Rosetta silent file (secondary structure, phi, psi, omega in degrees, C-alpha in Angstrom):
SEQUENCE: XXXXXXXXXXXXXXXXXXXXXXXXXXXXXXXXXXXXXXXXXXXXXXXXXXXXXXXXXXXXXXXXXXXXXXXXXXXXXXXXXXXXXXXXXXXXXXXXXXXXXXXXXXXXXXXXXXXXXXXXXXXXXXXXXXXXXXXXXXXXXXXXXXXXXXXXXXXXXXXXXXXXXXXXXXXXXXXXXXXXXXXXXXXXXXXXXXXXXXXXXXXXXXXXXXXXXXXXXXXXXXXXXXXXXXXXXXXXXXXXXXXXXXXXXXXXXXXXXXXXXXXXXXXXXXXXXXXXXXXXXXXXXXXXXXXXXXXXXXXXXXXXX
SCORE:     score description
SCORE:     0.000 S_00000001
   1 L     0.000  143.568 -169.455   12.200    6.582    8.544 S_00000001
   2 L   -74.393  156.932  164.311   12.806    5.435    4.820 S_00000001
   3 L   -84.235  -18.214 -172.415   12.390    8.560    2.081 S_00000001
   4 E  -128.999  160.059 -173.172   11.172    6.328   -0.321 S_00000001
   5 E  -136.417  128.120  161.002    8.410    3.668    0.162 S_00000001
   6 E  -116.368  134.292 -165.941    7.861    0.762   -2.770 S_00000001
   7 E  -118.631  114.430 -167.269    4.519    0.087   -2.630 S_00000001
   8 E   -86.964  121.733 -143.447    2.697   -2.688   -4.665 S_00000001
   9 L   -93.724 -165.885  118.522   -0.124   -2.352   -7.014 S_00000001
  10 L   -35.206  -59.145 -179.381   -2.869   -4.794   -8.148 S_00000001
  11 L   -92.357   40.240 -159.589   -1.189   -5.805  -10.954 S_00000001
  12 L    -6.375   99.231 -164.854    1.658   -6.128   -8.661 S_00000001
  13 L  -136.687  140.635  175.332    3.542   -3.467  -10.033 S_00000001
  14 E  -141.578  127.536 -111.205    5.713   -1.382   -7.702 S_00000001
  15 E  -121.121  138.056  168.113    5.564    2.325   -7.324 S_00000001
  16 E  -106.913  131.092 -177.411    8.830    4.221   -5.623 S_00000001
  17 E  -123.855  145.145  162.218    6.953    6.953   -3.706 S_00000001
  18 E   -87.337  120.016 -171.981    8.509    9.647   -1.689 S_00000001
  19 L   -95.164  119.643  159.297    7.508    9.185    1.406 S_00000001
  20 L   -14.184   61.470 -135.438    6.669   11.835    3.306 S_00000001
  21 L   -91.067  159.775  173.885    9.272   12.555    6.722 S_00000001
  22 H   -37.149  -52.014 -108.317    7.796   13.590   10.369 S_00000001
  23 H  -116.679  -21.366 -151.296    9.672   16.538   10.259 S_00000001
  24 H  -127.289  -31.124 -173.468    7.602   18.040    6.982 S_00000001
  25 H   -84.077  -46.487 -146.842    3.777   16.192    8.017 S_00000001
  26 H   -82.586  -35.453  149.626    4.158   17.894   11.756 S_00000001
  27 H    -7.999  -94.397 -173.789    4.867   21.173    9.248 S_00000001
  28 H   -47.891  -26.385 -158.363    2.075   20.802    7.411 S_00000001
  29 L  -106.916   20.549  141.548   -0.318   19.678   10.191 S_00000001
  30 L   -67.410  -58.405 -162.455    0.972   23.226   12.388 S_00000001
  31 L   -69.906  -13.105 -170.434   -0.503   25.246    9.426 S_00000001
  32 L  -104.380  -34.999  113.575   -3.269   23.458    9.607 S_00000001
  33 H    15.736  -98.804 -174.004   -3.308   23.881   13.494 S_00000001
  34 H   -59.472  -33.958  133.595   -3.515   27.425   13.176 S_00000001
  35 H     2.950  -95.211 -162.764   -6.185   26.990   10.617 S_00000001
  36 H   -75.145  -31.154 -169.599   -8.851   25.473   12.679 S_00000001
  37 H   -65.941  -43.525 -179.562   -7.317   27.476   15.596 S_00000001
  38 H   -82.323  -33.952  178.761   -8.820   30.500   13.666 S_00000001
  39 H   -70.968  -15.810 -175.219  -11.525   29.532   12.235 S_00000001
  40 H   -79.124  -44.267 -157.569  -12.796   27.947   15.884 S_00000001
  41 H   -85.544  -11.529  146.111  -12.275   31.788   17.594 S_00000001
  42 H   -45.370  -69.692 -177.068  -14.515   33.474   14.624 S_00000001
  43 H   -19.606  -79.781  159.551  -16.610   31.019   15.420 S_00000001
  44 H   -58.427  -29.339  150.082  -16.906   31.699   19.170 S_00000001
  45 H   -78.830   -7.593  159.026  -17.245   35.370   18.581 S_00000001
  46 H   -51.517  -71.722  171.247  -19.963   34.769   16.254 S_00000001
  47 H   -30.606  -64.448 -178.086  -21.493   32.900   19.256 S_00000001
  48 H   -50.216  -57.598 -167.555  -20.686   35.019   21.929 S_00000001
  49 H   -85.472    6.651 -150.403  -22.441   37.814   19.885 S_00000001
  50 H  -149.498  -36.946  128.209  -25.479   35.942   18.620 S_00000001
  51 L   -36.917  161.525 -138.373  -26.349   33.430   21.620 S_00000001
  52 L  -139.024  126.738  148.977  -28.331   34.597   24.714 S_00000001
  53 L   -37.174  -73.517 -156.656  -26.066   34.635   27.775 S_00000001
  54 L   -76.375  -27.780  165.486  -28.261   32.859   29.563 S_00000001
  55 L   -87.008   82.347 -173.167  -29.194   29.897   27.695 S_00000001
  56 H   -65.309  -34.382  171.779  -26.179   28.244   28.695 S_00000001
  57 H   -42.907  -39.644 -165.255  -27.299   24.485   27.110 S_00000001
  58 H   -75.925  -70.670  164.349  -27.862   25.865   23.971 S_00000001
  59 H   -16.166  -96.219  173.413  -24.330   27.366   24.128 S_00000001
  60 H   -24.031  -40.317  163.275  -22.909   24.540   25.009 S_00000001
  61 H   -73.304  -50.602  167.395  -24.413   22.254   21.934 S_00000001
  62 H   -43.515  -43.296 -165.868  -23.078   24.946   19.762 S_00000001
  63 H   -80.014  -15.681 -179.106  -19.424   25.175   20.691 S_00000001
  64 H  -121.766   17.880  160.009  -19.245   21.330   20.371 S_00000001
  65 H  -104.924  -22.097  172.244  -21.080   20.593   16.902 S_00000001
  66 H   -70.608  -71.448 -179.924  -18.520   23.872   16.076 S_00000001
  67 H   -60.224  -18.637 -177.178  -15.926   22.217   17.209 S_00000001
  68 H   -83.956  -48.324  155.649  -16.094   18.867   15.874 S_00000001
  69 H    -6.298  -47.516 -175.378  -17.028   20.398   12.618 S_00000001
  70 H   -75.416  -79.107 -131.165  -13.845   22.344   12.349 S_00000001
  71 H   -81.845  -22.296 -175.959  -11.071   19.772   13.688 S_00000001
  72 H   -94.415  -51.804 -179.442  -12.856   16.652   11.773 S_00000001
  73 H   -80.751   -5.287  134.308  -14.683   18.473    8.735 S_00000001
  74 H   -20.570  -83.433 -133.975  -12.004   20.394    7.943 S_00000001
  75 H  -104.489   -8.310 -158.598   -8.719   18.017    6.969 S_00000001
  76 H  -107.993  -29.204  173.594  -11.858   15.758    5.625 S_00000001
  77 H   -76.653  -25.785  163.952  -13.760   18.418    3.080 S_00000001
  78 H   -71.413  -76.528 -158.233   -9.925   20.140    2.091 S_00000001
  79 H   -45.218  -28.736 -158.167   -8.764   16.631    1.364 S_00000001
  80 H  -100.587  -92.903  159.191  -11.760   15.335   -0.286 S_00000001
  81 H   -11.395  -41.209 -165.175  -11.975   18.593   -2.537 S_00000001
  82 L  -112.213   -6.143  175.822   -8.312   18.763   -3.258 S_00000001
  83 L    74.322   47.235 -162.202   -7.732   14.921   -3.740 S_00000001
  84 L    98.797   14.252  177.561   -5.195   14.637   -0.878 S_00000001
  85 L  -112.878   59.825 -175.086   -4.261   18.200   -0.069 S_00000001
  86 L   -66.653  171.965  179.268   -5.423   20.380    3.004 S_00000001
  87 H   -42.610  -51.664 -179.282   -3.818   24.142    3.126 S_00000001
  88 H   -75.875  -16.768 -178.833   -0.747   22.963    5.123 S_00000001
  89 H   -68.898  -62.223 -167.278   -0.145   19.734    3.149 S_00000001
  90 H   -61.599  -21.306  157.250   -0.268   21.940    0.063 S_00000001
  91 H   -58.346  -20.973 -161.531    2.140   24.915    1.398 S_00000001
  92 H  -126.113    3.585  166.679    4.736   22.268    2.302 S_00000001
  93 L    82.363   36.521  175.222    4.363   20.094   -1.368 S_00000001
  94 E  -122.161  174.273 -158.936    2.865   17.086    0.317 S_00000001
  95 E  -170.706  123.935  166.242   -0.313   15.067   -0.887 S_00000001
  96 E   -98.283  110.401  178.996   -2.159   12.193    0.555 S_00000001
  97 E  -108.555 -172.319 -147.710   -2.813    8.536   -1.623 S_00000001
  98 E  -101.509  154.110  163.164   -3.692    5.684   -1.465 S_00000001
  99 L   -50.419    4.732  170.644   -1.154    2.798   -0.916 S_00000001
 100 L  -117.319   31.037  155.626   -1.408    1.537   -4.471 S_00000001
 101 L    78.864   10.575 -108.602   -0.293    5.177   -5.543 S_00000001
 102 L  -154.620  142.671  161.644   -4.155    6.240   -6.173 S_00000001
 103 E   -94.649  143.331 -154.926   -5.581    9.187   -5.371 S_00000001
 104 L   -74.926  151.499 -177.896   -7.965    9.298   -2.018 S_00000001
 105 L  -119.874  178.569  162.980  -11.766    9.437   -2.570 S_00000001
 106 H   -37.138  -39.808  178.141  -14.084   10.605    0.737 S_00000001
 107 H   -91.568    1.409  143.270  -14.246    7.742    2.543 S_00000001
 108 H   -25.730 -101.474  171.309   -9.993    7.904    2.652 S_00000001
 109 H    -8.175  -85.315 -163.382  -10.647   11.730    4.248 S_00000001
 110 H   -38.840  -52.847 -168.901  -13.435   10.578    5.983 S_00000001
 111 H   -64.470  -51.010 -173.757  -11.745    7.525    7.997 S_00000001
 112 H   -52.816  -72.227  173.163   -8.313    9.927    8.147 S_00000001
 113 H   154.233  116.944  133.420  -10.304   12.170    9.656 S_00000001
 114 L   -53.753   -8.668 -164.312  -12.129   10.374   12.183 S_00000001
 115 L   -93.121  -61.752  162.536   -9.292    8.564   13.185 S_00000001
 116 H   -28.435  -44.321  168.447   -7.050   12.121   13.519 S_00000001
 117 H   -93.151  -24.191 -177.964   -9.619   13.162   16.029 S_00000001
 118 H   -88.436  -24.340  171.140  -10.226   10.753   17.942 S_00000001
 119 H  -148.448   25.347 -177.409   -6.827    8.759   18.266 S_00000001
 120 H  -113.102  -77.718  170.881   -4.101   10.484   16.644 S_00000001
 121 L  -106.511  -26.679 -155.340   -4.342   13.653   18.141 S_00000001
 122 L   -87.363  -93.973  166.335   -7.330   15.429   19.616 S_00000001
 123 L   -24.387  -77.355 -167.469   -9.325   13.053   21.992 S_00000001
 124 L  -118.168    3.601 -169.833   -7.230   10.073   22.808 S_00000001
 125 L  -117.805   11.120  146.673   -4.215   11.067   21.125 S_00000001
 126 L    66.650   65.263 -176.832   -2.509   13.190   23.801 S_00000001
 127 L    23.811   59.805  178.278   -2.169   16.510   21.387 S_00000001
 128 L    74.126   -4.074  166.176   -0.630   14.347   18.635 S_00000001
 129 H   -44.328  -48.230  159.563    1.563   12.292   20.798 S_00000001
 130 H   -52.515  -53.434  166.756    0.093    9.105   19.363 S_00000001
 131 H   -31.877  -62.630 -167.521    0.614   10.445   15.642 S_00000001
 132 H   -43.782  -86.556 -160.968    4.373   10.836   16.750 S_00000001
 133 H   -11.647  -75.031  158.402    4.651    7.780   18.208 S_00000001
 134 H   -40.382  -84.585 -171.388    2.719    5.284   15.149 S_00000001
 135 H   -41.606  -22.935 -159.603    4.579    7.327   12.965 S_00000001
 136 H  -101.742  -30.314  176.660    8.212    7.164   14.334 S_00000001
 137 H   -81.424  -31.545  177.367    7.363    3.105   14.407 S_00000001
 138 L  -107.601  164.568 -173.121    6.408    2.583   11.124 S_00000001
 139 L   -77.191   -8.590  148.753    8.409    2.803    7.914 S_00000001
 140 L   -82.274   -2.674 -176.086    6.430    4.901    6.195 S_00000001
 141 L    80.113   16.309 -177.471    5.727    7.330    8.261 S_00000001
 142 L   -23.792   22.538 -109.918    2.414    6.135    8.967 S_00000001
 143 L  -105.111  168.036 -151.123    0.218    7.394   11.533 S_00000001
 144 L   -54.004  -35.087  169.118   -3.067    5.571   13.092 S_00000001
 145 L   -37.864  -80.332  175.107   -5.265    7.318   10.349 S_00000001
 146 L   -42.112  -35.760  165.573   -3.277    6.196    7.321 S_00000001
 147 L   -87.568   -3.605  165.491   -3.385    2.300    8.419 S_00000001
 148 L   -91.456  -31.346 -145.240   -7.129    2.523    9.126 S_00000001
 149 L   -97.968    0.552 -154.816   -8.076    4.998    5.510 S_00000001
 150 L    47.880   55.754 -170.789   -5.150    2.669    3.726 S_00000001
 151 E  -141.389 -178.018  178.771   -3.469    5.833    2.575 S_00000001
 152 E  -171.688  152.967 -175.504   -0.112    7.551    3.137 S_00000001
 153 E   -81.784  150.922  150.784    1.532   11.246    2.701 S_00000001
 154 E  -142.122 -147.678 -144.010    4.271   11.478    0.202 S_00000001
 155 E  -163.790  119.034 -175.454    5.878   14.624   -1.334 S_00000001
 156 L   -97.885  -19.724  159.769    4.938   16.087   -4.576 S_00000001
 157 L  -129.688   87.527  168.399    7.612   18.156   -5.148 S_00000001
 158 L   -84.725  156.249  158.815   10.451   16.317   -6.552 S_00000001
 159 L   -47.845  122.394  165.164   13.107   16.975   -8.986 S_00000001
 160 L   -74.559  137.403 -169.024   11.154   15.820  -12.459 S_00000001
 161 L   -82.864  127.422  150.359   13.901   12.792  -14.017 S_00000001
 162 L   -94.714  167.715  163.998   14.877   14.783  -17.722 S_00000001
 163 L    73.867   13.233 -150.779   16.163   13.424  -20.421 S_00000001
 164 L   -98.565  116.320 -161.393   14.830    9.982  -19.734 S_00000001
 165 H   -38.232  -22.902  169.991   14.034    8.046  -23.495 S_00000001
 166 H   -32.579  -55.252 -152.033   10.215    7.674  -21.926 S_00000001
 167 H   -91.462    7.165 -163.948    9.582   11.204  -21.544 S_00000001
 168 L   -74.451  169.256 -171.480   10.570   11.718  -25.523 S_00000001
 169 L  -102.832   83.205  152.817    8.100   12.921  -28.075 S_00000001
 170 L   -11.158   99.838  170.432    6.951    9.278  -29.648 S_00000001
 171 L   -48.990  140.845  176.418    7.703    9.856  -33.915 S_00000001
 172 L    95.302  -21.596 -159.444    4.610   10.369  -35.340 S_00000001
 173 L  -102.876    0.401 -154.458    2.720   11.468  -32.578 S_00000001
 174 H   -88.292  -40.461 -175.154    3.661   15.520  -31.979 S_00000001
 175 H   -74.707  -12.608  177.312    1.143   16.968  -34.334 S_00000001
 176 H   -74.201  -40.254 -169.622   -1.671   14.933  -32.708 S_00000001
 177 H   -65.132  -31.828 -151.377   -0.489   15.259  -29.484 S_00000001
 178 L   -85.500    1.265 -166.318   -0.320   19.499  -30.054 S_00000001
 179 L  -105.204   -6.330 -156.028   -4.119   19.310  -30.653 S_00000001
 180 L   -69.580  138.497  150.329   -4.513   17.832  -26.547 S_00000001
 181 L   -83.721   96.399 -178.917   -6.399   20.176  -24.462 S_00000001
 182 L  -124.639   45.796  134.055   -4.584   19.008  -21.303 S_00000001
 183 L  -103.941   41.770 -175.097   -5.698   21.170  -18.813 S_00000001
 184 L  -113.657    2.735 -160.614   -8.068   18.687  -17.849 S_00000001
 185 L   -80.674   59.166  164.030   -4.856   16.318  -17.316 S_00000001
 186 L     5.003  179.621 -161.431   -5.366   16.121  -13.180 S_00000001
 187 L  -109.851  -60.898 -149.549   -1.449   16.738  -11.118 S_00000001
 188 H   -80.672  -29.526 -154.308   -1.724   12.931   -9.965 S_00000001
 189 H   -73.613  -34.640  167.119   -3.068   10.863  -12.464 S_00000001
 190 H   -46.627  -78.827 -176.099    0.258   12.866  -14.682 S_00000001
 191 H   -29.330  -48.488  176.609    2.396   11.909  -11.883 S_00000001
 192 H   -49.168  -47.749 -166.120    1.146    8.118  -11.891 S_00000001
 193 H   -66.689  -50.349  169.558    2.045    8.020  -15.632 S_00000001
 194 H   -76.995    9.220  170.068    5.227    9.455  -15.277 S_00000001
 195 H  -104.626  -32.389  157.614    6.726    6.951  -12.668 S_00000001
 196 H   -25.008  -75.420  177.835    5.235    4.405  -14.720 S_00000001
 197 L   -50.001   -8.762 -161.915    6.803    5.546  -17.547 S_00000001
 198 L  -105.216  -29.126 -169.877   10.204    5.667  -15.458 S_00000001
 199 L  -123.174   47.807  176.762   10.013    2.225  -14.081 S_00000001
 200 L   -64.307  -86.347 -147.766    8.625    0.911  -17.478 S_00000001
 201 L   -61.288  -28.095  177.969   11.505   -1.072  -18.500 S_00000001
 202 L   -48.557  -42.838 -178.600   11.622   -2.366  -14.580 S_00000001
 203 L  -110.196  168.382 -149.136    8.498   -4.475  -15.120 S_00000001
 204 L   -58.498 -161.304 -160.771    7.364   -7.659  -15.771 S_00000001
 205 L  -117.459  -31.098 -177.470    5.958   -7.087  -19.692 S_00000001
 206 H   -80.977  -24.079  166.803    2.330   -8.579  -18.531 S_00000001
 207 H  -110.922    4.108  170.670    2.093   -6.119  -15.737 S_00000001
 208 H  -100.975   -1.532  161.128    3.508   -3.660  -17.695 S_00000001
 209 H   -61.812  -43.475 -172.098    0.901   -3.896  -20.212 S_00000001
 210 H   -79.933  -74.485 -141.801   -2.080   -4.394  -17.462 S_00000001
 211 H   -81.353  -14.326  166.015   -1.309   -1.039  -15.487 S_00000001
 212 H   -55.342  -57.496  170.659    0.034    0.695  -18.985 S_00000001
 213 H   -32.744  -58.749 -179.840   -3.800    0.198  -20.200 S_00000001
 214 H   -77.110  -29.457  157.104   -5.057    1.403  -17.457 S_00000001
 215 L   -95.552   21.937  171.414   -3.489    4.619  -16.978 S_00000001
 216 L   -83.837  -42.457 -175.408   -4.033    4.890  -20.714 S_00000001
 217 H   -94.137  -11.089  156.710   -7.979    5.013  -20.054 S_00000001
 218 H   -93.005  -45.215  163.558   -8.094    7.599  -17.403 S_00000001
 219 H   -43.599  -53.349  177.582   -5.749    9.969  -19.243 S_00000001
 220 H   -46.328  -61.061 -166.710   -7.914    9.194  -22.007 S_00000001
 221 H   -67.965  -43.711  168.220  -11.399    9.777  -20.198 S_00000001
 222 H  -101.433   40.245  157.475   -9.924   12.400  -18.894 S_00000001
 223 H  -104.843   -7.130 -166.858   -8.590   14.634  -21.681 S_00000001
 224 L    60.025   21.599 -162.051  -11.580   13.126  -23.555 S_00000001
 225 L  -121.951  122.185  175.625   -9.681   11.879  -26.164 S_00000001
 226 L   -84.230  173.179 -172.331   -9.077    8.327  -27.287 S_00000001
 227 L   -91.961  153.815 -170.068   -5.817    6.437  -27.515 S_00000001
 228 L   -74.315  145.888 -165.383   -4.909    6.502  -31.219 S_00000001
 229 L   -50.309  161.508 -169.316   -5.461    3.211  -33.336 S_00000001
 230 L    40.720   11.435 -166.210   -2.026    0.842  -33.309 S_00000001
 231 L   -98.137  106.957 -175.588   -0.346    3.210  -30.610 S_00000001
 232 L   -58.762  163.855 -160.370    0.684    1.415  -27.435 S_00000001
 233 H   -74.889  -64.223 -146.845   -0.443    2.905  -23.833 S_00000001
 234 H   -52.792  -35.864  170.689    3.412    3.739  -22.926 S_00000001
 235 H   -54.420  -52.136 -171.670    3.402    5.561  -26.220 S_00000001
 236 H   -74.253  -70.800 -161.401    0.127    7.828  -25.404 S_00000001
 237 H   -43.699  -38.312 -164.162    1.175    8.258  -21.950 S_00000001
 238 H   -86.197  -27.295  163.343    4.970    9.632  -23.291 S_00000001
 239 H   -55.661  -78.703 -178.895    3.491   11.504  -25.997 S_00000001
 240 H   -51.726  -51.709  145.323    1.170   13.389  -23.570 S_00000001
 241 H   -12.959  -67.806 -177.640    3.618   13.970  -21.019 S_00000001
 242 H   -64.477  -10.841 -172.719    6.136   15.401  -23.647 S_00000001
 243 H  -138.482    4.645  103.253    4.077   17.652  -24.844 S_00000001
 244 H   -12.928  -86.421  155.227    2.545   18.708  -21.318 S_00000001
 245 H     0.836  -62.597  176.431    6.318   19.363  -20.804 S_00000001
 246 H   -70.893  -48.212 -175.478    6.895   21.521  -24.251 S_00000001
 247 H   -55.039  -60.228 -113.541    3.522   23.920  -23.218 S_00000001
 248 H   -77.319  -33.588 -140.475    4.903   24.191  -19.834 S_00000001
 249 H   -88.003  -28.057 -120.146    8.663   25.295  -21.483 S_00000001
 250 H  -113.802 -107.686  177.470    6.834   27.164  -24.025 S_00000001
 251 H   -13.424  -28.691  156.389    4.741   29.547  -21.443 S_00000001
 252 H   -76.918  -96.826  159.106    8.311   29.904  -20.070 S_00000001
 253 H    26.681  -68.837 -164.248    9.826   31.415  -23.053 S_00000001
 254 H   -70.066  -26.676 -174.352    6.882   33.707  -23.749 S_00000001
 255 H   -53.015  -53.074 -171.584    7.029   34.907  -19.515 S_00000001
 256 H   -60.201  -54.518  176.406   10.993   35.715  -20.562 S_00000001
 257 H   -57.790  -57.782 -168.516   10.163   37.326  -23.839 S_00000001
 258 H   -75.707   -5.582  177.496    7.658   39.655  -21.925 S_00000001
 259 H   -95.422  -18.670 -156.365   10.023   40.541  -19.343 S_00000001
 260 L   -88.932  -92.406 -156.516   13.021   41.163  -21.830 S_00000001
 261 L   -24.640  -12.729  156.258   10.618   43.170  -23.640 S_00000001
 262 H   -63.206  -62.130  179.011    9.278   45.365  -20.923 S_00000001
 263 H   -57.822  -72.466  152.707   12.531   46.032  -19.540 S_00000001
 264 H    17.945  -82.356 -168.724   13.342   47.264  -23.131 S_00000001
 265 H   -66.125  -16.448 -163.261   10.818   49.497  -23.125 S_00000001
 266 H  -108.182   -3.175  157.630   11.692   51.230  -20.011 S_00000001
 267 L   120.842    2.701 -173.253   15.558   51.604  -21.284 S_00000001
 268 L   -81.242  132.417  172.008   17.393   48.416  -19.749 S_00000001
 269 L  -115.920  141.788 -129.414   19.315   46.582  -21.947 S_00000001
 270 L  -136.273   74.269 -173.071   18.688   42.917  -21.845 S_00000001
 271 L   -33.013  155.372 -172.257   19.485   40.031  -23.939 S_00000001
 272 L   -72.921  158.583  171.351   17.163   38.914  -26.332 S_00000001
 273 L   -54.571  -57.929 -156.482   14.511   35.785  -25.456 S_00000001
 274 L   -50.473  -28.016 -152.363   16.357   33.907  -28.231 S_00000001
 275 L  -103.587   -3.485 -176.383   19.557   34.080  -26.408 S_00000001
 276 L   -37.051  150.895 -178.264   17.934   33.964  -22.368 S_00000001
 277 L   -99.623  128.695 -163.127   20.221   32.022  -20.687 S_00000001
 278 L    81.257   16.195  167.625   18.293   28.412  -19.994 S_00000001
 279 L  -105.596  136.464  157.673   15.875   28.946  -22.752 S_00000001
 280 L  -136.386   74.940 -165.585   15.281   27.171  -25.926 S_00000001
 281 L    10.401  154.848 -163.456   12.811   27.387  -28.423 S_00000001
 282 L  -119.583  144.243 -149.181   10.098   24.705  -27.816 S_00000001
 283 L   -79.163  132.918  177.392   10.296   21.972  -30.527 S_00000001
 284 L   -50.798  123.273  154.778    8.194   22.786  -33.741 S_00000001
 285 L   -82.787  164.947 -165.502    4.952   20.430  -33.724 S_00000001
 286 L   -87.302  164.333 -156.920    4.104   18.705  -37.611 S_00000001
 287 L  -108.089  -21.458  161.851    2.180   20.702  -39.334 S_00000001
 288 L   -63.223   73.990 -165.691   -0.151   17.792  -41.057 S_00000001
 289 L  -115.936    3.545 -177.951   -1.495   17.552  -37.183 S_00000001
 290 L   -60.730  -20.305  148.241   -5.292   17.473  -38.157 S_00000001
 291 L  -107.659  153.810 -136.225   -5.686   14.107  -37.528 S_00000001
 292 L  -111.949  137.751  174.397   -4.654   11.338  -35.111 S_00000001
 293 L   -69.117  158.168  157.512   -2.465    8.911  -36.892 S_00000001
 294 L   -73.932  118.227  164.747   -3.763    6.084  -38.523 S_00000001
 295 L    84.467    5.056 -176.604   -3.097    2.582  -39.983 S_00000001
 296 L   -55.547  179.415  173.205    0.327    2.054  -37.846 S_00000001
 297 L   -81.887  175.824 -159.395    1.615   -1.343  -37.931 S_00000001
 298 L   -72.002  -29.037 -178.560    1.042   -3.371  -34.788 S_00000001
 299 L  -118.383    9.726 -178.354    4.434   -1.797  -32.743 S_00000001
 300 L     7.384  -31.765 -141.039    5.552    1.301  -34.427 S_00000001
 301 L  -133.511  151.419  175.252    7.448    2.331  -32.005 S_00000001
 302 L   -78.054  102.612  159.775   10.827    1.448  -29.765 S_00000001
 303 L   -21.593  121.495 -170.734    9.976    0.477  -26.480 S_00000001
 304 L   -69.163  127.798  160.052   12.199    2.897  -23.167 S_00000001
 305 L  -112.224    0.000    0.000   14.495    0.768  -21.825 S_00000001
């Protein structure tokens, strides 16, 4: 099975994904296993204590709207809720989208799974023997679900690319950007932006325009913010991202500063925060930041190549 899957968009743009291996979904989908495995035997001692012995029929209607409940509404209300994540996907860093890189809506979940009980593993699928199987055949790691719901697993926790001219603080943009409330910034629709931004220079200039735009207006709707007059979407996207980045570096600093200081107090001696080894002060935002700039010219700014 490949590690990486390129995957083509609508504006036939093409996304390097880490594809998910067998070895890490059969992980996740143990944990998830054990899950439903627990939540089914509350279940039956709730029953057991709360049913009539004798009205075996009744019984009987119970334990199998309980079970299908569990093994189907489960993986389809975590998934649905979490935008691609049940418990074991998210213990093991994996996350299910859509093949154009997308994040899954219900009827993804829903179709996933239905399909999961009925022919992947439970029913017809010979305790996941068909999942192996579909999966070990296709190149993606596929399984019968994922080619009915269009979706696929990939892996969410990668090495972040540094240093990459994209991911740079746009001039002009740091005091606006320091004003973002961006913990409204979703995990994926960031992620989208930053492989964008990575395979910028990769694409054609008309599709890199179409799908720049477009993940310009859902960061935008969702941070609530518009993109600022003459400032191109690669620009907005690299701004927010960098300065996502800087909080995150930032919040590290101050963790380190409260631990030097703590030890400190209790008699340890510690290097100072300034001097922490892998620490650096988090770059100074402008201090005229009250407003979004204004009045650029039509390109301001150097495209990443």
């Amino acid at each position: 099975m490949h590690e990486e899957s390129e995957l083509v968009t609508g504006e036939a743009v093409v996304l390097d994904l880490r594809v998910a291996k067998l070895a890490s979904r059969a992980l996740a989908m143990a944990l998830d296993v054990l899950i439903q495995f627990a939540l089914l035997l509350a279940a039956f001692i709730v029953l057991t204590l709360t049913v009539p012995g004798e009205d075996e029929a009744l019984a009987v209607t119970l334990i199998l709207v309980i079970v299908v409940l569990i093994l189907v509404g489960y993986p389809v209300l975590a998934e649905t809720l979490s935008r691609g994540r049940s418990l074991g996907k998210l213990a093991v860093g994996l996350r299910v989208v859509r093949v154009d890189g997308g994040p899954i809506r219900f009827r993804h979940a829903l179709v996933r799974g239905l399909a999961g009980f009925v022919v992947d593993f439970w029913t017809l699928g010979l305790f996941g023997a068909v999942a192996v199987i579909v999966s070990l055949c296709s190149s993606d790691g596929r399984r019968v679900g994922d080619f009915l719901a269009g979706t696929l697993v990939v892996r969410e926790r990668v090495p972040e690319t540094t240093g990459h001219p994209a991911m740079a603080m746009p001039p002009g943009l740091e005091g606006w950007a320091a004003h973002l409330d961006l913990t409204r910034l979703p995990d994926d629709l960031a992620l989208a932006s930053r492989q964008f931004l990575t395979r910028f220079a990769q694409l054609r200039p008309e599709a890199a325009q179409a799908l720049g735009w477009s993940l310009a207006r859902q960061v935008s709707e969702a941070l609530g913010t518009p993109v600022p007059p003459g400032v191109p979407a690669w620009a907005f996207l690299a701004a927010v991202l960098a300065e996502r980045r800087n909080r995150d570096h930032a919040r590290a600093v101050q963790a380190y500063t409260a631990r030097v200081q703590a030890a400190r107090g209790q008699g340890y001696g510690t290097p100072s925060a300034a001097t922490g080894p892998g620490f650096a002060p988090a770059p100074a935002s402008s201090a005229d930041a009250d407003t979004p700039p204004s009045g650029l010219p039509a390109n301001p700014f150097t495209p990443p190549s």
